[in-house]
Structure formats: structure tokens, C-alpha cells
Short mmCIF file of C-alpha atoms and ligand atoms in Angstrom, two decimals:
data_model
loop_
_atom_site.label_atom_id
_atom_site.label_comp_id
_atom_site.label_asym_id
_atom_site.label_seq_id
_atom_site.Cartn_x
_atom_site.Cartn_y
_atom_site.Cartn_z
CA MET A 15 30.39 -82.23 -21.01
CA LYS A 16 26.94 -81.39 -21.89
CA GLU A 17 24.74 -83.16 -19.89
CA GLY A 18 22.45 -85.69 -21.75
CA LYS A 19 18.31 -85.82 -21.52
CA VAL A 20 15.41 -88.29 -22.39
CA TYR A 21 12.47 -87.01 -23.37
CA LEU A 22 9.18 -89.64 -23.61
CA VAL A 23 7.24 -87.99 -25.80
CA GLY A 24 3.84 -89.41 -27.04
CA ALA A 25 3.25 -88.68 -30.83
CA GLY A 26 -0.12 -88.82 -31.16
CA PRO A 27 -2.38 -91.41 -33.10
CA GLY A 28 -1.34 -90.47 -36.48
CA ASP A 29 -2.60 -87.44 -37.92
CA VAL A 30 0.40 -85.09 -37.66
CA GLY A 31 -1.85 -82.12 -36.43
CA LEU A 32 -2.36 -83.92 -33.11
CA PHE A 33 1.17 -84.02 -32.16
CA THR A 34 1.84 -81.38 -29.44
CA LEU A 35 3.66 -78.26 -29.80
CA LYS A 36 5.84 -79.23 -27.03
CA GLY A 37 6.71 -82.73 -28.97
CA LYS A 38 7.51 -80.59 -32.21
CA HIS A 39 9.84 -78.00 -30.16
CA LEU A 40 11.85 -80.97 -28.46
CA LEU A 41 11.66 -83.57 -31.96
CA VAL A 42 13.63 -80.69 -33.94
CA GLN A 43 16.22 -80.28 -31.70
CA ALA A 44 16.78 -83.82 -30.93
CA ASP A 45 20.08 -85.36 -31.58
CA VAL A 46 18.73 -88.84 -31.65
CA VAL A 47 15.41 -90.09 -32.05
CA VAL A 48 14.28 -93.47 -31.02
CA TYR A 49 10.82 -94.40 -32.44
CA ASP A 50 8.31 -97.30 -32.56
CA ALA A 51 6.71 -98.67 -35.64
CA LEU A 52 3.65 -96.78 -35.05
CA VAL A 53 4.65 -93.16 -35.28
CA SER A 54 3.21 -91.70 -38.36
CA PRO A 55 5.87 -90.93 -41.46
CA GLU A 56 4.64 -87.49 -41.05
CA ILE A 57 6.04 -87.13 -37.88
CA LEU A 58 9.29 -89.09 -38.48
CA ALA A 59 9.72 -86.47 -41.45
CA LEU A 60 9.77 -83.65 -38.94
CA ILE A 61 13.37 -85.60 -37.44
CA PRO A 62 16.05 -82.97 -38.32
CA ASP A 63 18.47 -84.27 -40.91
CA SER A 64 21.52 -83.89 -38.54
CA ALA A 65 19.50 -86.53 -35.68
CA ARG A 66 20.11 -90.12 -35.44
CA ARG A 67 17.03 -91.93 -36.20
CA ILE A 68 17.09 -95.42 -34.47
CA ASP A 69 13.93 -97.39 -35.32
CA VAL A 70 12.92 -100.10 -32.50
CA GLY A 71 9.17 -100.92 -34.01
CA LYS A 72 8.40 -104.11 -35.22
CA ARG A 73 9.34 -104.46 -39.23
CA ALA A 74 7.63 -107.21 -40.88
CA GLY A 75 9.96 -110.26 -40.97
CA SER A 76 11.99 -109.11 -38.14
CA HIS A 77 11.24 -108.89 -34.58
CA PRO A 78 10.97 -105.73 -32.47
CA VAL A 79 13.95 -104.75 -30.54
CA PRO A 80 13.75 -106.39 -26.86
CA GLN A 81 12.46 -103.62 -24.46
CA GLY A 82 15.99 -104.19 -22.18
CA GLU A 83 17.64 -103.43 -25.01
CA ILE A 84 15.55 -100.38 -25.92
CA ASN A 85 16.42 -99.25 -22.27
CA ARG A 86 19.91 -99.54 -22.72
CA ILE A 87 20.18 -97.46 -25.99
CA LEU A 88 18.29 -94.77 -24.03
CA LEU A 89 20.75 -94.86 -21.41
CA GLN A 90 23.91 -95.11 -23.16
CA GLU A 91 22.93 -91.94 -25.52
CA ALA A 92 22.05 -89.89 -22.47
CA MET A 93 25.24 -90.47 -20.99
CA ALA A 94 27.13 -89.44 -24.05
CA GLY A 95 25.68 -86.07 -23.70
CA LYS A 96 22.76 -86.21 -26.41
CA LEU A 97 19.44 -84.87 -26.26
CA VAL A 98 17.23 -87.86 -26.64
CA VAL A 99 13.70 -87.90 -27.83
CA ARG A 100 12.19 -91.36 -27.16
CA LEU A 101 8.82 -90.94 -29.73
CA LYS A 102 5.89 -93.23 -28.86
CA GLY A 103 2.50 -93.67 -30.85
CA GLY A 104 -0.29 -92.33 -29.04
CA ASP A 105 0.37 -91.58 -24.95
CA PRO A 106 3.45 -93.09 -24.16
CA PHE A 107 2.36 -94.15 -20.15
CA LEU A 108 -0.89 -95.88 -22.01
CA PHE A 109 0.26 -99.03 -22.95
CA GLY A 110 3.16 -97.74 -24.20
CA ARG A 111 5.58 -99.40 -21.38
CA GLY A 112 6.98 -95.94 -20.97
CA GLY A 113 7.35 -96.81 -17.46
CA GLU A 114 9.53 -99.58 -17.84
CA GLU A 115 11.56 -97.15 -19.80
CA LEU A 116 12.10 -94.79 -16.91
CA GLU A 117 13.22 -97.02 -14.74
CA LEU A 118 17.44 -97.73 -15.69
CA LEU A 119 17.21 -93.52 -16.24
CA SER A 120 15.81 -93.23 -12.85
CA GLU A 121 18.60 -95.80 -11.57
CA TYR A 122 21.58 -93.99 -13.08
CA ASN A 123 20.14 -90.31 -12.07
CA ILE A 124 19.81 -89.73 -16.21
CA PRO A 125 17.50 -86.47 -16.36
CA PHE A 126 13.98 -87.00 -18.14
CA GLU A 127 10.89 -85.48 -18.99
CA ILE A 128 7.32 -86.90 -20.05
CA VAL A 129 5.34 -85.00 -22.90
CA PRO A 130 1.92 -86.81 -23.29
CA GLY A 131 0.32 -87.62 -26.41
CA VAL A 132 -3.24 -87.62 -27.49
CA THR A 133 -4.26 -91.20 -27.27
CA SER A 134 -5.94 -93.56 -29.90
CA ALA A 135 -8.13 -94.74 -27.51
CA ILE A 136 -9.99 -91.17 -27.42
CA SER A 137 -8.82 -89.69 -30.61
CA VAL A 138 -9.68 -92.70 -33.15
CA PRO A 139 -12.94 -92.88 -31.84
CA ALA A 140 -13.75 -89.19 -32.42
CA TYR A 141 -11.99 -89.41 -36.17
CA ALA A 142 -14.50 -91.62 -36.59
CA GLY A 143 -17.63 -89.61 -35.33
CA ILE A 144 -17.79 -91.53 -31.96
CA PRO A 145 -18.00 -89.41 -28.67
CA VAL A 146 -16.50 -91.87 -26.06
CA SER A 147 -18.97 -90.33 -23.54
CA HIS A 148 -22.37 -88.48 -23.79
CA ARG A 149 -24.52 -87.48 -21.19
CA SER A 150 -27.78 -89.20 -22.13
CA LEU A 151 -25.72 -92.70 -23.40
CA SER A 152 -22.57 -92.95 -21.60
CA SER A 153 -20.95 -91.77 -18.28
CA SER A 154 -18.01 -93.53 -17.81
CA VAL A 155 -15.15 -94.78 -20.45
CA HIS A 156 -12.99 -97.97 -19.84
CA ILE A 157 -9.70 -98.30 -21.58
CA VAL A 158 -8.80 -102.36 -21.67
CA ALA A 159 -5.77 -104.07 -23.09
CA GLY A 160 -7.67 -106.33 -25.38
CA HIS A 161 -4.21 -108.37 -25.60
CA THR A 162 -0.68 -108.14 -24.07
CA LYS A 163 1.86 -111.00 -23.17
CA HIS A 164 1.94 -109.91 -19.78
CA VAL A 165 -1.96 -109.88 -19.61
CA PRO A 166 -3.40 -112.51 -21.07
CA GLU A 167 -6.74 -111.73 -22.83
CA ALA A 168 -8.36 -114.43 -20.11
CA GLN A 169 -7.90 -111.81 -17.74
CA ILE A 170 -10.22 -109.47 -18.78
CA ASP A 171 -13.11 -109.15 -16.02
CA TYR A 172 -16.04 -108.79 -18.53
CA GLU A 173 -18.44 -109.20 -15.38
CA ALA A 174 -17.06 -106.29 -14.20
CA LEU A 175 -16.87 -104.42 -17.37
CA VAL A 176 -20.56 -105.25 -18.87
CA ARG A 177 -21.54 -104.10 -14.87
CA LEU A 178 -20.21 -100.86 -15.16
CA GLY A 179 -22.20 -99.99 -18.28
CA GLY A 180 -20.62 -97.25 -19.88
CA THR A 181 -18.22 -97.15 -22.76
CA LEU A 182 -15.48 -99.70 -23.60
CA ILE A 183 -12.13 -99.12 -25.15
CA PHE A 184 -10.14 -102.09 -26.44
CA LEU A 185 -6.27 -101.28 -27.56
CA MET A 186 -4.50 -104.12 -29.13
CA GLY A 187 -7.52 -106.01 -29.80
CA VAL A 188 -7.58 -107.08 -33.31
CA GLY A 189 -6.29 -110.78 -32.76
CA ALA A 190 -8.94 -111.27 -29.69
CA LEU A 191 -11.88 -109.56 -31.10
CA GLU A 192 -13.69 -112.66 -31.30
CA GLU A 193 -12.91 -113.46 -27.67
CA ILE A 194 -13.58 -110.17 -26.15
CA CYS A 195 -16.83 -110.08 -28.26
CA LYS A 196 -17.69 -113.29 -26.93
CA GLY A 197 -16.36 -112.70 -23.60
CA LEU A 198 -18.85 -109.41 -23.16
CA LEU A 199 -21.85 -111.78 -24.91
CA ARG A 200 -21.47 -114.35 -21.73
CA ALA A 201 -21.08 -111.89 -19.38
CA GLY A 202 -24.81 -110.57 -20.41
CA MET A 203 -23.89 -107.59 -22.85
CA PRO A 204 -27.21 -107.41 -24.91
CA ALA A 205 -26.18 -108.88 -28.28
CA GLU A 206 -27.51 -105.68 -30.45
CA THR A 207 -25.46 -103.12 -28.27
CA PRO A 208 -23.45 -100.96 -30.90
CA ALA A 209 -19.55 -101.56 -31.64
CA ALA A 210 -17.47 -100.63 -33.54
CA ILE A 211 -13.62 -101.10 -34.85
CA ILE A 212 -11.72 -98.41 -36.65
CA GLU A 213 -8.21 -99.02 -38.52
CA ARG A 214 -5.74 -96.82 -38.56
CA GLY A 215 -7.48 -93.90 -37.22
CA THR A 216 -6.42 -90.52 -37.84
CA THR A 217 -4.96 -91.47 -41.08
CA ALA A 218 -5.76 -91.00 -44.77
CA ALA A 219 -6.03 -94.89 -44.61
CA GLN A 220 -8.70 -94.90 -41.68
CA ARG A 221 -11.31 -97.32 -41.80
CA THR A 222 -14.22 -97.77 -39.89
CA VAL A 223 -16.82 -100.94 -39.44
CA VAL A 224 -19.66 -100.11 -37.24
CA SER A 225 -21.98 -102.84 -36.27
CA THR A 226 -23.29 -104.82 -33.01
CA VAL A 227 -21.07 -106.51 -30.42
CA LYS A 228 -22.24 -109.84 -31.70
CA ALA A 229 -21.92 -109.02 -35.32
CA LEU A 230 -18.50 -107.18 -35.23
CA PRO A 231 -15.93 -110.16 -35.61
CA GLU A 232 -17.98 -111.08 -38.93
CA HIS A 233 -17.94 -107.99 -40.17
CA ALA A 234 -14.39 -107.14 -39.28
CA ARG A 235 -13.53 -110.20 -40.77
CA GLU A 236 -15.19 -109.69 -44.08
CA ALA A 237 -13.76 -105.84 -44.16
CA GLY A 238 -9.99 -107.38 -43.80
CA ILE A 239 -9.62 -105.03 -40.45
CA GLY A 240 -5.94 -105.42 -39.15
CA THR A 241 -3.62 -103.96 -36.56
CA PRO A 242 -3.66 -101.26 -35.53
CA ALA A 243 -7.11 -100.79 -34.58
CA VAL A 244 -9.19 -99.32 -31.91
CA ILE A 245 -12.22 -101.63 -30.93
CA ALA A 246 -15.44 -99.46 -28.91
CA VAL A 247 -18.38 -101.09 -27.50
CA GLY A 248 -21.40 -99.05 -26.30
CA ARG A 249 -24.38 -97.23 -26.99
CA VAL A 250 -22.28 -93.92 -28.30
CA CYS A 251 -21.08 -96.42 -31.48
CA ALA A 252 -24.73 -95.88 -32.79
CA LEU A 253 -23.73 -91.96 -33.65
CA ALA A 254 -20.76 -92.95 -35.78
CA GLU A 255 -22.78 -92.69 -38.96
CA GLU A 256 -24.34 -89.37 -38.27
CA PHE A 257 -21.29 -87.67 -36.85
CA SER A 258 -18.42 -88.93 -39.42
CA TRP A 259 -16.73 -86.19 -40.51
CA MET A 260 -13.56 -87.56 -41.67
CA GLU A 261 -14.28 -88.87 -45.14
CA LYS A 262 -16.43 -85.86 -45.94
CA ARG A 263 -13.64 -83.31 -46.36
CA PRO A 264 -12.54 -82.68 -50.02
CA LEU A 265 -9.12 -84.25 -49.74
CA GLY A 266 -9.83 -86.66 -46.95
CA GLY A 267 -8.75 -90.24 -47.32
CA ARG A 268 -6.11 -89.24 -49.95
CA THR A 269 -2.05 -88.84 -49.43
CA VAL A 270 -0.10 -86.39 -51.14
CA LEU A 271 3.50 -86.59 -51.52
CA VAL A 272 5.21 -83.38 -51.50
CA THR A 273 8.14 -82.92 -53.18
CA ARG A 274 9.14 -79.15 -52.96
CA PRO A 275 12.53 -78.08 -51.03
CA ARG A 276 11.72 -78.37 -47.23
CA ASN A 277 11.82 -74.65 -46.70
CA ARG A 278 9.14 -74.19 -49.16
CA ALA A 279 6.91 -76.91 -48.40
CA GLY A 280 5.22 -75.83 -44.99
CA ARG A 281 2.27 -73.70 -46.68
CA PHE A 282 1.75 -76.34 -49.65
CA SER A 283 1.12 -79.19 -47.07
CA GLN A 284 -0.61 -76.91 -44.65
CA LEU A 285 -3.17 -76.44 -47.05
CA LEU A 286 -3.67 -80.04 -48.01
CA ARG A 287 -4.02 -80.74 -44.65
CA ASP A 288 -6.60 -78.32 -44.45
CA TYR A 289 -8.51 -80.24 -46.90
CA GLY A 290 -8.23 -83.65 -45.12
CA ALA A 291 -5.61 -85.15 -47.01
CA GLN A 292 -2.39 -86.71 -45.04
CA VAL A 293 0.74 -85.38 -46.35
CA ILE A 294 4.19 -86.93 -46.98
CA GLU A 295 6.86 -84.56 -47.09
CA LEU A 296 9.82 -85.52 -49.54
CA PRO A 297 12.36 -82.69 -49.99
CA CYS A 298 14.07 -84.10 -52.91
CA ILE A 299 15.58 -80.93 -54.10
CA GLU A 300 17.97 -78.03 -52.30
CA THR A 301 18.82 -75.12 -53.49
CA MET A 302 22.72 -74.00 -52.77
CA PRO A 303 24.51 -70.75 -53.27
CA LEU A 304 27.48 -71.15 -55.73
CA GLU A 305 30.35 -69.42 -54.20
CA PRO A 306 32.81 -68.66 -54.55
CA ASN A 307 31.22 -67.48 -58.11
CA PRO A 308 33.67 -65.08 -60.35
CA GLU A 309 30.81 -64.84 -63.10
CA LEU A 310 28.74 -63.56 -60.50
CA ASP A 311 31.47 -60.62 -59.27
CA GLU A 312 31.48 -59.90 -62.66
CA ALA A 313 28.10 -59.34 -63.25
CA PHE A 314 27.61 -57.36 -60.07
CA SER A 315 30.56 -55.00 -61.01
CA ARG A 316 28.72 -54.27 -64.45
CA LEU A 317 25.07 -54.41 -63.29
CA ARG A 318 24.37 -51.12 -64.48
CA GLU A 319 25.09 -52.41 -67.87
CA TYR A 320 21.58 -54.22 -67.86
CA SER A 321 18.48 -52.86 -68.32
CA TRP A 322 16.65 -55.91 -67.32
CA LEU A 323 17.05 -58.57 -64.14
CA VAL A 324 15.11 -61.89 -65.04
CA PHE A 325 14.24 -63.95 -62.21
CA THR A 326 12.59 -67.87 -62.67
CA SER A 327 12.28 -68.71 -59.00
CA PRO A 328 11.72 -67.41 -55.46
CA ALA A 329 14.97 -69.98 -54.73
CA GLY A 330 16.87 -67.19 -57.29
CA VAL A 331 15.40 -64.11 -55.91
CA ARG A 332 16.42 -65.25 -52.29
CA LEU A 333 20.08 -66.01 -53.13
CA PHE A 334 20.68 -63.08 -55.64
CA PHE A 335 20.27 -60.99 -52.86
CA ASP A 336 21.95 -63.02 -50.48
CA ALA A 337 24.74 -62.68 -52.85
CA LEU A 338 24.49 -59.06 -52.90
CA ARG A 339 24.39 -58.75 -49.36
CA GLY A 340 27.52 -60.90 -49.19
CA ARG A 341 29.64 -58.79 -51.08
CA GLY A 342 28.57 -55.63 -48.80
CA LYS A 343 25.78 -53.93 -51.20
CA ASP A 344 22.03 -53.84 -50.99
CA VAL A 345 18.94 -52.61 -53.45
CA ARG A 346 20.44 -49.75 -54.30
CA ALA A 347 23.29 -51.09 -56.29
CA LEU A 348 20.33 -52.05 -59.07
CA GLY A 349 19.63 -48.65 -59.90
CA GLY A 350 16.55 -48.47 -61.92
CA ILE A 351 17.19 -51.89 -63.41
CA LYS A 352 13.68 -53.62 -64.95
CA LEU A 353 12.35 -56.71 -63.13
CA ALA A 354 10.88 -59.40 -64.67
CA ALA A 355 9.61 -62.78 -62.48
CA ILE A 356 8.30 -65.76 -63.49
CA GLY A 357 5.19 -66.24 -61.79
CA SER A 358 3.38 -65.10 -58.79
CA ALA A 359 5.59 -66.85 -56.17
CA THR A 360 8.91 -65.17 -57.39
CA ALA A 361 6.87 -61.83 -57.44
CA ALA A 362 6.12 -62.19 -54.06
CA GLU A 363 9.40 -63.23 -52.91
CA LEU A 364 10.36 -59.57 -54.64
CA GLU A 365 7.43 -57.43 -53.33
CA MET A 366 8.92 -59.03 -49.58
CA ARG A 367 12.04 -56.78 -50.42
CA GLY A 368 9.92 -53.59 -51.66
CA LEU A 369 10.38 -54.32 -55.24
CA ILE A 370 7.55 -54.88 -57.62
CA PRO A 371 8.38 -56.62 -60.84
CA ASP A 372 7.74 -54.72 -63.93
CA LEU A 373 6.75 -58.35 -65.89
CA VAL A 374 5.09 -61.40 -65.01
CA PRO A 375 3.74 -63.35 -67.86
CA GLU A 376 0.44 -64.84 -67.65
CA ILE A 377 1.62 -68.42 -68.17
CA TYR A 378 3.87 -69.71 -66.08
CA SER A 379 6.84 -71.29 -67.79
CA GLY A 380 10.34 -69.99 -69.25
CA GLU A 381 8.96 -69.74 -73.09
CA ALA A 382 6.40 -67.54 -72.43
CA LEU A 383 8.44 -65.45 -70.07
CA GLY A 384 10.93 -65.69 -72.87
CA LYS A 385 8.33 -64.29 -75.10
CA ALA A 386 7.11 -61.31 -72.79
CA LEU A 387 10.81 -60.20 -72.68
CA VAL A 388 10.89 -60.22 -76.21
CA ARG A 389 7.95 -57.90 -76.63
CA GLU A 390 9.50 -55.73 -73.67
CA VAL A 391 13.27 -55.63 -74.55
CA ARG A 392 14.65 -52.42 -76.55
CA PRO A 393 17.05 -53.25 -78.98
CA ASP A 394 19.84 -51.74 -77.08
CA GLU A 395 19.11 -53.23 -73.96
CA ARG A 396 20.51 -55.98 -72.31
CA VAL A 397 19.19 -58.55 -69.90
CA LEU A 398 20.65 -60.56 -67.06
CA LEU A 399 18.97 -63.63 -65.91
CA ALA A 400 19.62 -64.80 -62.49
CA ARG A 401 18.67 -68.28 -62.02
CA ALA A 402 19.64 -72.16 -61.54
CA LYS A 403 22.92 -73.70 -63.07
CA GLU A 404 20.77 -76.33 -64.40
CA GLY A 405 17.95 -73.98 -65.39
CA SER A 406 15.80 -75.08 -68.63
CA ALA A 407 16.52 -74.28 -72.08
CA GLY A 408 13.33 -72.59 -73.32
CA LEU A 409 14.11 -69.05 -71.92
CA PRO A 410 17.34 -68.53 -73.45
CA LYS A 411 16.25 -70.23 -76.53
CA THR A 412 13.34 -67.79 -76.93
CA LEU A 413 15.63 -64.73 -76.40
CA LYS A 414 18.19 -66.10 -78.68
CA ALA A 415 15.86 -66.73 -81.65
CA ALA A 416 14.82 -62.85 -81.27
CA ALA A 417 18.07 -61.63 -81.11
CA VAL A 418 17.98 -60.32 -77.58
CA ALA A 419 21.41 -59.60 -75.52
CA TYR A 420 21.40 -61.79 -72.60
CA ASP A 421 23.85 -63.22 -69.93
CA ASP A 422 22.62 -66.64 -68.41
CA LEU A 423 23.85 -66.32 -64.98
CA ALA A 424 23.63 -69.09 -62.53
CA VAL A 425 23.31 -68.14 -59.14
CA TYR A 426 22.26 -71.38 -57.19
CA GLU A 427 22.74 -74.94 -57.92
CA THR A 428 19.94 -78.03 -57.25
CA ARG A 429 21.22 -80.87 -55.26
CA TYR A 430 19.17 -83.80 -54.98
CA THR A 431 18.65 -84.74 -51.16
CA TRP A 432 17.11 -87.75 -49.92
CA PRO A 433 15.66 -87.84 -46.04
CA ASN A 434 12.57 -89.42 -45.69
CA ALA A 435 13.28 -91.27 -48.84
CA ASP A 436 12.88 -94.69 -47.37
CA VAL A 437 9.26 -93.90 -45.70
CA ALA A 438 8.20 -92.48 -49.53
CA ALA A 439 9.49 -95.40 -51.27
CA ARG A 440 7.68 -97.91 -49.05
CA MET A 441 4.45 -96.00 -49.35
CA LEU A 442 4.68 -95.80 -52.50
CA ASP A 443 5.43 -99.16 -53.14
CA ALA A 444 2.38 -100.15 -51.24
CA GLY A 445 0.39 -98.28 -53.69
CA GLU A 446 -0.39 -95.75 -50.70
CA VAL A 447 0.30 -92.59 -52.35
CA ASP A 448 -2.68 -90.94 -54.75
CA TYR A 449 -0.95 -87.87 -55.64
CA VAL A 450 2.27 -86.44 -55.95
CA ALA A 451 2.97 -82.78 -56.02
CA PHE A 452 5.58 -81.59 -58.46
CA THR A 453 5.96 -77.53 -58.52
CA SER A 454 9.12 -77.59 -60.99
CA ALA A 455 10.89 -79.60 -63.64
CA SER A 456 13.46 -79.91 -60.88
CA THR A 457 11.45 -81.76 -58.73
CA VAL A 458 10.70 -84.26 -60.92
CA ARG A 459 14.13 -84.97 -61.71
CA GLY A 460 14.78 -85.14 -57.82
CA PHE A 461 11.69 -87.39 -57.52
CA VAL A 462 13.16 -89.86 -60.05
CA ASN A 463 16.76 -89.52 -58.75
CA THR A 464 16.13 -89.99 -55.25
CA LEU A 465 13.52 -93.02 -55.91
CA GLY A 466 14.95 -94.37 -59.10
CA ARG A 467 13.05 -94.96 -62.03
CA GLN A 468 9.84 -96.91 -60.60
CA ASP A 469 7.51 -98.84 -62.91
CA ASN A 470 3.92 -99.71 -62.30
CA LEU A 471 3.29 -95.69 -60.75
CA LYS A 472 0.18 -96.00 -59.08
CA PHE A 473 -0.06 -92.39 -58.26
CA THR A 474 -0.80 -89.14 -60.58
CA ALA A 475 1.53 -86.62 -60.59
CA VAL A 476 0.11 -83.41 -60.35
CA CYS A 477 2.08 -80.71 -62.00
CA ILE A 478 2.29 -76.75 -61.44
CA GLY A 479 3.02 -76.78 -65.53
CA LYS A 480 3.48 -77.35 -68.80
CA ALA A 481 7.39 -77.99 -68.59
CA THR A 482 7.04 -79.82 -65.32
CA GLU A 483 4.28 -82.18 -66.53
CA ALA A 484 6.60 -82.77 -69.52
CA ALA A 485 9.40 -83.76 -67.18
CA ALA A 486 6.96 -86.15 -65.28
CA LYS A 487 5.61 -87.51 -68.55
CA GLU A 488 9.34 -88.58 -69.60
CA SER A 489 9.62 -90.23 -66.18
CA GLY A 490 6.83 -92.40 -67.36
CA MET A 491 4.27 -90.70 -64.79
CA ARG A 492 0.26 -90.44 -65.32
CA THR A 493 0.07 -86.52 -65.11
CA ALA A 494 -2.77 -83.75 -64.19
CA ILE A 495 -2.04 -80.04 -64.76
CA ALA A 496 -2.91 -77.02 -62.63
CA LYS A 497 -5.09 -74.60 -64.48
CA GLU A 498 -3.34 -71.69 -62.91
CA ALA A 499 0.28 -71.82 -62.13
CA THR A 500 -0.18 -71.88 -57.99
CA ILE A 501 -0.55 -74.25 -55.27
CA GLU A 502 -4.11 -73.57 -54.76
CA SER A 503 -4.73 -74.28 -58.13
CA MET A 504 -2.74 -77.93 -57.54
CA VAL A 505 -4.92 -78.46 -55.08
CA GLU A 506 -8.06 -77.92 -56.51
CA ARG A 507 -7.00 -80.02 -59.09
CA MET A 508 -6.64 -82.97 -56.75
CA ILE A 509 -9.64 -82.11 -55.30
CA GLU A 510 -11.23 -82.18 -59.23
CA LEU A 511 -9.32 -85.84 -59.73
CA GLY A 512 -10.90 -87.15 -56.53
CA LYS A 513 -14.42 -86.66 -57.45
CA GLY A 514 -13.91 -88.43 -60.59
CA GLU A 515 -12.43 -91.20 -58.77
CA LEU A 516 -15.68 -91.88 -57.02
N1 SAH B 617 -0.10 -95.31 -26.51
C1 SAH B 617 -0.56 -95.95 -27.16
C2 SAH B 617 -1.36 -97.11 -27.58
C3 SAH B 617 -0.35 -98.45 -27.68
S1 SAH B 617 -0.54 -99.68 -27.85
C4 SAH B 617 -1.68 -94.93 -27.26
O1 SAH B 617 -1.81 -93.69 -26.38
O2 SAH B 617 -2.71 -94.52 -28.33
C5 SAH B 617 -1.18 -99.92 -29.27
C6 SAH B 617 -2.51 -100.27 -29.79
O3 SAH B 617 -3.08 -98.69 -30.14
C7 SAH B 617 -2.81 -100.66 -31.21
O4 SAH B 617 -2.71 -101.84 -31.03
C8 SAH B 617 -4.14 -99.53 -31.31
O5 SAH B 617 -5.57 -100.78 -30.60
C9 SAH B 617 -4.30 -98.85 -31.18
N2 SAH B 617 -3.88 -97.87 -31.73
C10 SAH B 617 -2.71 -96.82 -31.91
N3 SAH B 617 -2.68 -95.59 -32.88
C11 SAH B 617 -3.69 -96.43 -33.45
C12 SAH B 617 -4.45 -95.85 -34.98
N4 SAH B 617 -3.80 -94.56 -35.41
N5 SAH B 617 -5.96 -96.48 -35.04
C13 SAH B 617 -6.03 -97.27 -34.43
N6 SAH B 617 -5.48 -97.90 -33.57
C14 SAH B 617 -4.32 -97.28 -32.85
#
């Protein structure tokens, strides 16, 4: 039997870019993932569909799974031969009870490894522009548990902390903020010492309150700061204003839901993250080849009769050539056929195969492609459309109206999928999503199919083109449309929208 193993992995503070390469490498091959409430949805989105997810974190209204139970789950799964990833917020050994989780494993000789994570204690202040140490302001950093069940707040030695004179970082301290500040003042800390509290640091929802050790509790209360938050006390906090950078990025503080099929989401998400957005991937459609496919066999046997081969999506190109290959053929089977592509991404997919399309319409839409074909196709020529089973009606309608001879060949079908739907639904409900990006009408349908028709939509649907926008409008969404049919242009549109809202 395969030997099981447990990896105790730090997930970092929230920003998926701060998750380690090693952590990601393990997560994508996990059989079982056991995770806490603090692990960000972007990281949970990396869990493969095939893995079992076990949420042992706190949920509103219910209690977290007791520690003993978590230890038993890890043991059981590892003994069943599974690759178990135990994912914890920040670093697993800093106030993460990581040590306790190893005791039982070690007792039973279950192999394990530790993958440290970026701790919130240092990274969250950094995202608020606070360097925890500074040559002329602070030469030591002390990380303190503001509250735990086992170490009551009363046990914090405030005199010692004040005497050290460095930067003080309190985790789990929101509930005890007033006690902490009072304790420090009582121990002789100057009332005007700079102090800050940072809520949900490194995420799009990050909020920072900078004040003094005397006034911080009141200012935090006014701002309604809640958990999780990091409290920083010390002279370095005075730098927060000058060094703040998170909110200054073009999409800083924005959350975007990307609905593309998973295998195509990567570049889009990265671009959004580069501009400072928090990105949630909801791959609500997936493209599946139609096999067996007698119509396709038939079309392949008569390829010479066609003068034009038309693609309306990158998936169509990919799956068409896969099908060709699967029948022992290669591009030479196409002979001198002319190629049309609906837009730049589809064209790029052809170019990757050494094929330069003869026709790409200026506007990205089925109708525009149809019109361009009507102009180009000679009366004696026949057109083969290689596209999705549920492809939109605009293209064939335009061809038909102009009496162009064509065959509409279904190469693949679009299926709706729903990994991460629970995470996305929760964020949409809470009004935490600013923009939902739609790159085709089928992603709109997939979205509605996955999440149900939603009322009181609080986000703007940013659409790649007109047909997509029409589908989004039909579903009752507030929409915006990209100037050009590219993901870059969609990102620009989001930046513009953000400026308009300020
Ligand atoms: N192991 C974790 C800390 C666990 S204790 C780490 O290394 O970061 C939980 C506390 O961490 C929270 O109460 C809060 O103080 C802090 N914390 C974790 N993530 C945070 C975030 N994104 N923003 C602010 N505080 C955070």
C-alpha cells in the first residue's frame, strides 16, 4: 500500500502570491486537504477537484473542530495512505498549534514534513507600509499572543515588553485591544507612541487604522475593526502613512471573480493581481471534446470539399486539432484550406500550430465574423464551422441570410462545473466582489447555472464583447463592456470603473 504522509503547510496571510512554491506544489497533488478559517479563498481555489476538502475552521454559528479531532483526522487519512496537506494560515508554527498536530503523528510514526509560511506578524504590517524593524527606530521585534485560551491576557508581562523598547506585534488581540493598550500605558509606555491595527491584511479587504497607543482602541472601535487583525505598537508605525502602497495600486482593494475555464484563467488572473486586485477563480465552464463524433469523422473525410475552416474559440482550435491527431492525421490534411478566427486569442491558438489565419474580423463577435466571411467567400466555396455544440446563432444566421454554403460542426460541448462555488457564493452574498469578468456568453450561462439566478447583484459584470454583455444583461446584471475584445482591455475597463467610483 502507498505510504501516507502529512505536510503541515503555511498558507501565508491571504494574498495568494505569498503562498510558497513548495506549498503550492504539494497542494495541487494532495489527496486530502484539511484547512482552517484563515486560509484565503484564492488558495483554496488551488485545491484539485479530486482532493477531499475538510474544513476544520470556525464557521459563524458553529464551533471549530476540536484539536483532538483534527489530530485524529490527520492520523486516519495518513494511515489510509493519503497525501494529506494540513493547511494553516500564516506560518504553521506561529500560534498555529502546529506542534500539537505533530504529536499524534510522531507517536504513530507517520512521516511528515513542515512547510513554513509567510507569517501575518511581519507581512501584514508590511502591506500597511510598516517595516517591523528600522535602523533608527526599532532594533527588536516581539510577537505576542494577545489572547489565547491557554495564555490569558493577564499573563502578558507589559513591564518587560515596554522595557525592551522594540516593535510589539500582537496577534489574536482584537478582543483584548483595550486591555493591551492599557497594560502598556500602565507599564510606562509614552501615551503618544505610534500604534496601528490592520484588519484582513494582504487581502483586497485590508483596512488600516494608525493612531497612538492611547487612542487606538477608540479609533479602532469607530472604524469597526474586527478579527483577524494584527496590532503593531512602536515608533515604526509612524511610517505607515508615508509608506502605504497597497491601496495606491490601480485595482488595489478590488475583488474580481474570473469565470473562465480553469485551463485558461491563469494569465488573466495574473494580470489582475499585478494591478493589485484580489482574484477568485470560478471556473464555471469546462470544454469537453465530443467523442465519438460521426459528423466530425464525416467532415474529416471530406475536408478537401471545404475552402474555409472557421474557429470561434481557442478551445475549438485545440479540440479540432486533438481530434485530427486522434485520427492519425496532421495539419497536412487541411491542404490549402483558408482559416478564419473570431478574435486574437483564437488566432493565437492557430499561430501556435504554425498557421496564420486568413481572416480575423475587427470586432469580436459571431455576427462580425459572419459578415466578414460573407464578403470573402466566393459563391462556389463551402465553409466548415468548427465550434461548440451550443455555439451562438449569430454566425450561421448571417451566413444563411447571404446564401453562403456552410456546415456547422460541433467539435466540443461546454459543460457547467462548480468547484469553489461555495466560496464564490459566500463572497457574492456578502457584497465582497466588485467585478465579475465574463469572456463569453457561455461563461455567463455557466455562472448563472452554477450559482443560481441572484437578486440584488452587487457587482458589475465586465464583459469581453456585445454578445457576452447581452447574456449578462438578460440575467439582470449591471454591465460594462471592454473597448477591445481582449483581457487587457477588460482590465483597463475595471480600472476606469474604479476611478469613477471614487
Ligand atoms: N499562524 C498565523 C497566526 C495564527 S493566530 C500566522 O503566522 O500568521 C491568528 C491571528 O493571526 C489572528 O487573530 C490575527 O491576529 C493574525 N492574522 C492572520 N492572518 C491575518 C490577516 N490576513 N490580517 C490580519 N491579521 C491576521
